[in-house]
């Protein structure tokens, strides 16, 4: 099993450009999450999905959209990138909402918006 | 709301020194508690967890005890190694009506020197 993979690993964008970050998991997990990590702020939840075809807003959803067309994939889109979206983005997945389960994280995508 | 407070870093220790990283939490309900570790250039990995009061999580020589009376989950290790240099995140997990959500602390950077 590859676990959780993220594409790309690193990207540089100009302000106003768009891009899509791809997250894939091969563990048949129902739940998937997108976080951003900024210095001194820990990880903050952007959007999440509780199953194929569903999405929901997290703590910091503005400027991002997501889609979960297939159970194994969770896409994060930036329609018009801004410098404030420079960050490291982590995807995670979990099998179900039981409190004793944890989330499995991907290796991250580093995004720089100029 | 739910929140996690960690001691600020960086924490610099000599090899074989004793480590404590403090973590306290505020939560509605009964959270599970976690420590994640992030090595340079990598994603988060689960280090240990505890799901109810007085549980002790342990892994790779690290330990943390879920203290409900003091709402704490301090991370300890008796003798650190250079390879333990990383950022450590305390987190809590609460089930909501739709999905379990992790709330992270801001992270504590540990640097271990020879």
CSV table of C-alpha atoms in Angstrom, one decimal:
chain,number,residue,atom,x,y,z
A,1,UNK,CA,0.0,0.0,0.0
A,2,UNK,CA,1.2,3.5,-0.9
A,3,UNK,CA,-1.0,5.0,1.8
A,4,UNK,CA,-1.8,8.7,1.1
A,5,UNK,CA,0.0,10.3,-1.8
A,6,UNK,CA,-0.1,14.0,-2.9
A,7,UNK,CA,0.7,15.6,-6.3
A,8,UNK,CA,2.6,17.8,-6.9
A,9,UNK,CA,5.3,18.0,-4.2
A,10,UNK,CA,6.1,21.6,-4.9
A,11,UNK,CA,4.6,24.3,-7.1
A,12,UNK,CA,5.2,28.0,-7.7
A,13,UNK,CA,2.2,30.1,-8.9
A,14,UNK,CA,1.7,33.7,-9.9
A,15,UNK,CA,-1.1,35.7,-8.2
A,16,UNK,CA,-4.3,35.0,-10.0
A,17,UNK,CA,-3.3,31.6,-11.5
A,18,UNK,CA,-5.3,28.5,-10.7
A,19,UNK,CA,-4.2,25.0,-9.9
A,20,UNK,CA,-5.5,21.7,-8.5
A,21,UNK,CA,-3.8,19.6,-5.8
A,22,UNK,CA,-4.4,15.9,-6.0
A,23,UNK,CA,-4.7,13.6,-3.0
A,24,UNK,CA,-5.0,9.8,-3.4
A,25,UNK,CA,-5.4,7.0,-0.9
A,26,UNK,CA,-5.4,3.3,-1.4
A,27,UNK,CA,-6.7,2.3,2.0
A,28,UNK,CA,-10.4,2.4,1.1
A,29,UNK,CA,-11.0,5.2,3.7
A,30,UNK,CA,-14.3,7.0,3.8
A,31,UNK,CA,-13.1,10.3,5.2
A,32,UNK,CA,-10.6,12.6,3.6
A,33,UNK,CA,-9.2,16.0,4.7
A,34,UNK,CA,-7.2,19.0,3.4
A,35,UNK,CA,-5.1,21.0,5.9
A,36,UNK,CA,-2.7,23.9,5.5
A,37,UNK,CA,0.3,24.3,7.7
A,38,UNK,CA,1.7,27.8,8.4
A,39,UNK,CA,4.5,28.7,10.7
A,40,UNK,CA,3.4,29.1,14.3
A,41,UNK,CA,-0.1,28.1,13.6
A,42,UNK,CA,-0.1,24.3,13.5
A,43,UNK,CA,-2.4,22.7,11.0
A,44,UNK,CA,-5.8,24.1,10.0
A,45,UNK,CA,-8.6,22.3,8.3
A,46,UNK,CA,-9.6,23.7,5.0
A,47,UNK,CA,-12.3,21.2,3.7
A,48,UNK,CA,-13.2,17.6,4.4
A,49,UNK,CA,-15.2,14.8,2.9
A,50,UNK,CA,-17.2,12.1,4.7
A,51,UNK,CA,-17.6,10.0,1.5
A,52,UNK,CA,-17.7,9.9,-2.2
A,53,UNK,CA,-19.6,12.8,-3.6
A,54,UNK,CA,-19.7,14.8,-0.4
A,55,UNK,CA,-17.7,17.8,0.8
A,56,UNK,CA,-17.9,20.2,3.8
A,57,UNK,CA,-16.1,23.3,4.9
A,58,UNK,CA,-13.5,23.3,7.6
A,59,UNK,CA,-11.9,26.1,9.6
A,60,UNK,CA,-10.4,28.1,6.7
A,61,UNK,CA,-12.3,27.3,3.5
A,62,UNK,CA,-12.3,30.7,1.8
A,63,UNK,CA,-10.4,30.7,-1.6
A,64,UNK,CA,-10.5,27.0,-2.0
A,65,UNK,CA,-12.8,24.5,-3.6
A,66,UNK,CA,-12.8,20.7,-3.3
A,67,UNK,CA,-14.3,17.7,-5.1
A,68,UNK,CA,-14.6,14.0,-4.2
A,69,UNK,CA,-15.8,12.3,-7.4
A,70,UNK,CA,-14.1,9.1,-6.6
A,71,UNK,CA,-13.7,7.6,-3.1
A,72,UNK,CA,-9.9,7.3,-3.4
A,73,UNK,CA,-9.3,10.9,-4.6
A,74,UNK,CA,-9.8,14.3,-3.0
A,75,UNK,CA,-8.9,17.4,-5.1
A,76,UNK,CA,-8.2,20.8,-3.7
A,77,UNK,CA,-8.6,23.7,-6.1
A,78,UNK,CA,-7.4,27.3,-6.0
A,79,UNK,CA,-9.3,29.3,-8.6
A,80,UNK,CA,-7.3,32.5,-8.2
A,81,UNK,CA,-4.2,32.1,-6.1
A,82,UNK,CA,-3.2,34.8,-3.6
A,83,UNK,CA,0.1,35.2,-1.8
A,84,UNK,CA,-1.8,34.5,1.5
A,85,UNK,CA,-2.2,30.9,0.2
A,86,UNK,CA,1.5,30.3,0.3
A,87,UNK,CA,1.7,27.3,2.6
A,88,UNK,CA,2.3,23.6,2.9
A,89,UNK,CA,-0.8,21.6,2.2
A,90,UNK,CA,-1.4,18.2,3.8
A,91,UNK,CA,-4.0,15.7,2.8
A,92,UNK,CA,-5.2,13.0,5.3
A,93,UNK,CA,-7.6,10.2,5.4
A,94,UNK,CA,-9.4,8.0,8.0
A,95,UNK,CA,-11.5,4.9,7.8
A,96,UNK,CA,-14.5,6.3,9.9
A,97,UNK,CA,-15.3,8.7,12.6
A,98,UNK,CA,-14.7,6.6,15.6
A,99,UNK,CA,-12.7,8.6,18.1
A,100,UNK,CA,-10.2,5.8,18.5
A,101,UNK,CA,-9.1,6.0,14.8
A,102,UNK,CA,-6.6,8.5,13.6
A,103,UNK,CA,-5.9,10.2,10.4
A,104,UNK,CA,-3.1,9.2,8.0
A,105,UNK,CA,-1.2,12.0,6.4
A,106,UNK,CA,0.3,12.5,3.0
A,107,UNK,CA,3.8,13.9,2.6
A,108,UNK,CA,2.6,17.4,1.8
A,109,UNK,CA,2.6,19.9,-1.1
A,110,UNK,CA,4.6,23.1,-0.8
A,111,UNK,CA,3.0,26.0,-2.6
A,112,UNK,CA,4.5,29.4,-3.2
A,113,UNK,CA,2.4,32.1,-4.6
A,114,UNK,CA,4.3,35.1,-5.9
B,1,UNK,CA,-14.5,25.5,21.4
B,2,UNK,CA,-11.7,23.0,21.3
B,3,UNK,CA,-8.1,24.0,21.5
B,4,UNK,CA,-4.7,22.7,22.2
B,5,UNK,CA,-1.8,24.7,23.8
B,6,UNK,CA,1.8,23.6,23.5
B,7,UNK,CA,4.9,25.0,25.0
B,8,UNK,CA,6.7,27.2,22.6
B,9,UNK,CA,10.0,26.1,21.1
B,10,UNK,CA,12.5,25.6,20.0
B,11,UNK,CA,13.6,23.1,22.7
B,12,UNK,CA,17.4,22.4,22.5
B,13,UNK,CA,18.8,19.5,24.4
B,14,UNK,CA,22.0,17.5,24.5
B,15,UNK,CA,21.8,13.8,23.6
B,16,UNK,CA,20.7,11.6,26.4
B,17,UNK,CA,18.9,14.5,28.2
B,18,UNK,CA,15.4,14.1,29.6
B,19,UNK,CA,12.6,15.6,27.4
B,20,UNK,CA,9.3,17.1,28.4
B,21,UNK,CA,7.0,18.9,26.0
B,22,UNK,CA,3.9,20.3,27.7
B,23,UNK,CA,0.5,20.1,26.2
B,24,UNK,CA,-2.8,21.2,27.7
B,25,UNK,CA,-6.2,21.1,26.0
B,26,UNK,CA,-9.7,22.5,26.2
B,27,UNK,CA,-12.5,20.4,24.8
B,28,UNK,CA,-16.2,19.8,25.0
B,29,UNK,CA,-16.9,16.2,25.4
B,30,UNK,CA,-14.4,13.4,25.7
B,31,UNK,CA,-11.5,13.7,23.3
B,32,UNK,CA,-8.9,11.3,22.2
B,33,UNK,CA,-5.4,12.8,22.5
B,34,UNK,CA,-2.4,12.3,20.1
B,35,UNK,CA,1.2,13.3,19.6
B,36,UNK,CA,2.3,13.5,16.0
B,37,UNK,CA,5.9,14.0,14.9
B,38,UNK,CA,7.1,15.7,11.7
B,39,UNK,CA,10.6,15.1,10.5
B,40,UNK,CA,12.2,17.6,8.2
B,41,UNK,CA,10.7,17.6,4.8
B,42,UNK,CA,8.1,15.0,5.7
B,43,UNK,CA,4.4,14.8,6.6
B,44,UNK,CA,3.0,14.1,10.0
B,45,UNK,CA,3.3,10.7,11.6
B,46,UNK,CA,1.4,9.4,14.5
B,47,UNK,CA,3.7,9.0,17.5
B,48,UNK,CA,1.3,7.8,20.2
B,49,UNK,CA,-2.2,8.2,21.4
B,50,UNK,CA,-4.6,7.8,24.4
B,51,UNK,CA,-8.3,7.5,24.1
B,52,UNK,CA,-9.5,7.9,27.7
B,53,UNK,CA,-8.5,9.4,31.0
B,54,UNK,CA,-5.5,7.8,32.7
B,55,UNK,CA,-4.4,5.9,29.6
B,56,UNK,CA,-0.7,6.1,28.8
B,57,UNK,CA,0.4,6.1,25.2
B,58,UNK,CA,3.9,5.0,24.4
B,59,UNK,CA,6.1,4.5,21.4
B,60,UNK,CA,9.8,4.6,20.6
B,61,UNK,CA,10.7,5.5,24.2
B,62,UNK,CA,8.2,8.4,24.2
B,63,UNK,CA,5.3,8.4,26.7
B,64,UNK,CA,2.3,10.6,27.5
B,65,UNK,CA,-0.5,10.2,30.0
B,66,UNK,CA,-4.0,11.4,29.5
B,67,UNK,CA,-4.7,13.6,32.6
B,68,UNK,CA,-8.3,14.6,32.7
B,69,UNK,CA,-8.0,16.5,36.1
B,70,UNK,CA,-5.3,18.8,34.7
B,71,UNK,CA,-6.5,18.5,31.0
B,72,UNK,CA,-2.9,17.7,30.0
B,73,UNK,CA,-1.1,15.2,27.8
B,74,UNK,CA,2.6,16.0,28.3
B,75,UNK,CA,5.2,14.2,26.1
B,76,UNK,CA,8.2,12.7,27.8
B,77,UNK,CA,11.3,10.7,26.9
B,78,UNK,CA,14.0,9.7,29.3
B,79,UNK,CA,17.0,9.9,26.9
B,80,UNK,CA,16.7,11.8,23.6
B,81,UNK,CA,18.8,11.1,20.5
B,82,UNK,CA,19.9,13.3,17.7
B,83,UNK,CA,17.4,11.4,15.5
B,84,UNK,CA,14.6,12.7,17.6
B,85,UNK,CA,15.1,16.2,16.2
B,86,UNK,CA,11.7,17.1,14.7
B,87,UNK,CA,8.6,19.1,15.3
B,88,UNK,CA,6.1,17.6,17.7
B,89,UNK,CA,2.4,18.3,17.5
B,90,UNK,CA,-0.2,17.6,20.2
B,91,UNK,CA,-3.7,17.1,19.0
B,92,UNK,CA,-7.2,16.2,20.1
B,93,UNK,CA,-9.9,14.4,18.3
B,94,UNK,CA,-13.6,14.9,18.8
B,95,UNK,CA,-16.4,13.2,17.0
B,96,UNK,CA,-18.9,15.6,15.5
B,97,UNK,CA,-22.2,14.8,13.9
B,98,UNK,CA,-20.5,14.2,10.6
B,99,UNK,CA,-16.8,13.6,11.0
B,100,UNK,CA,-14.1,13.3,13.5
B,101,UNK,CA,-12.0,16.5,13.5
B,102,UNK,CA,-8.4,16.9,14.7
B,103,UNK,CA,-7.4,20.1,16.5
B,104,UNK,CA,-3.7,20.7,16.5
B,105,UNK,CA,-1.4,22.7,18.7
B,106,UNK,CA,1.1,25.0,17.1
B,107,UNK,CA,3.9,22.5,17.3
B,108,UNK,CA,7.2,22.4,19.3
B,109,UNK,CA,10.5,22.1,17.5
B,110,UNK,CA,13.0,19.8,19.2
B,111,UNK,CA,16.7,20.1,18.4
B,112,UNK,CA,19.0,17.5,19.9
B,113,UNK,CA,22.8,18.1,19.7
B,114,UNK,CA,25.7,15.8,20.4
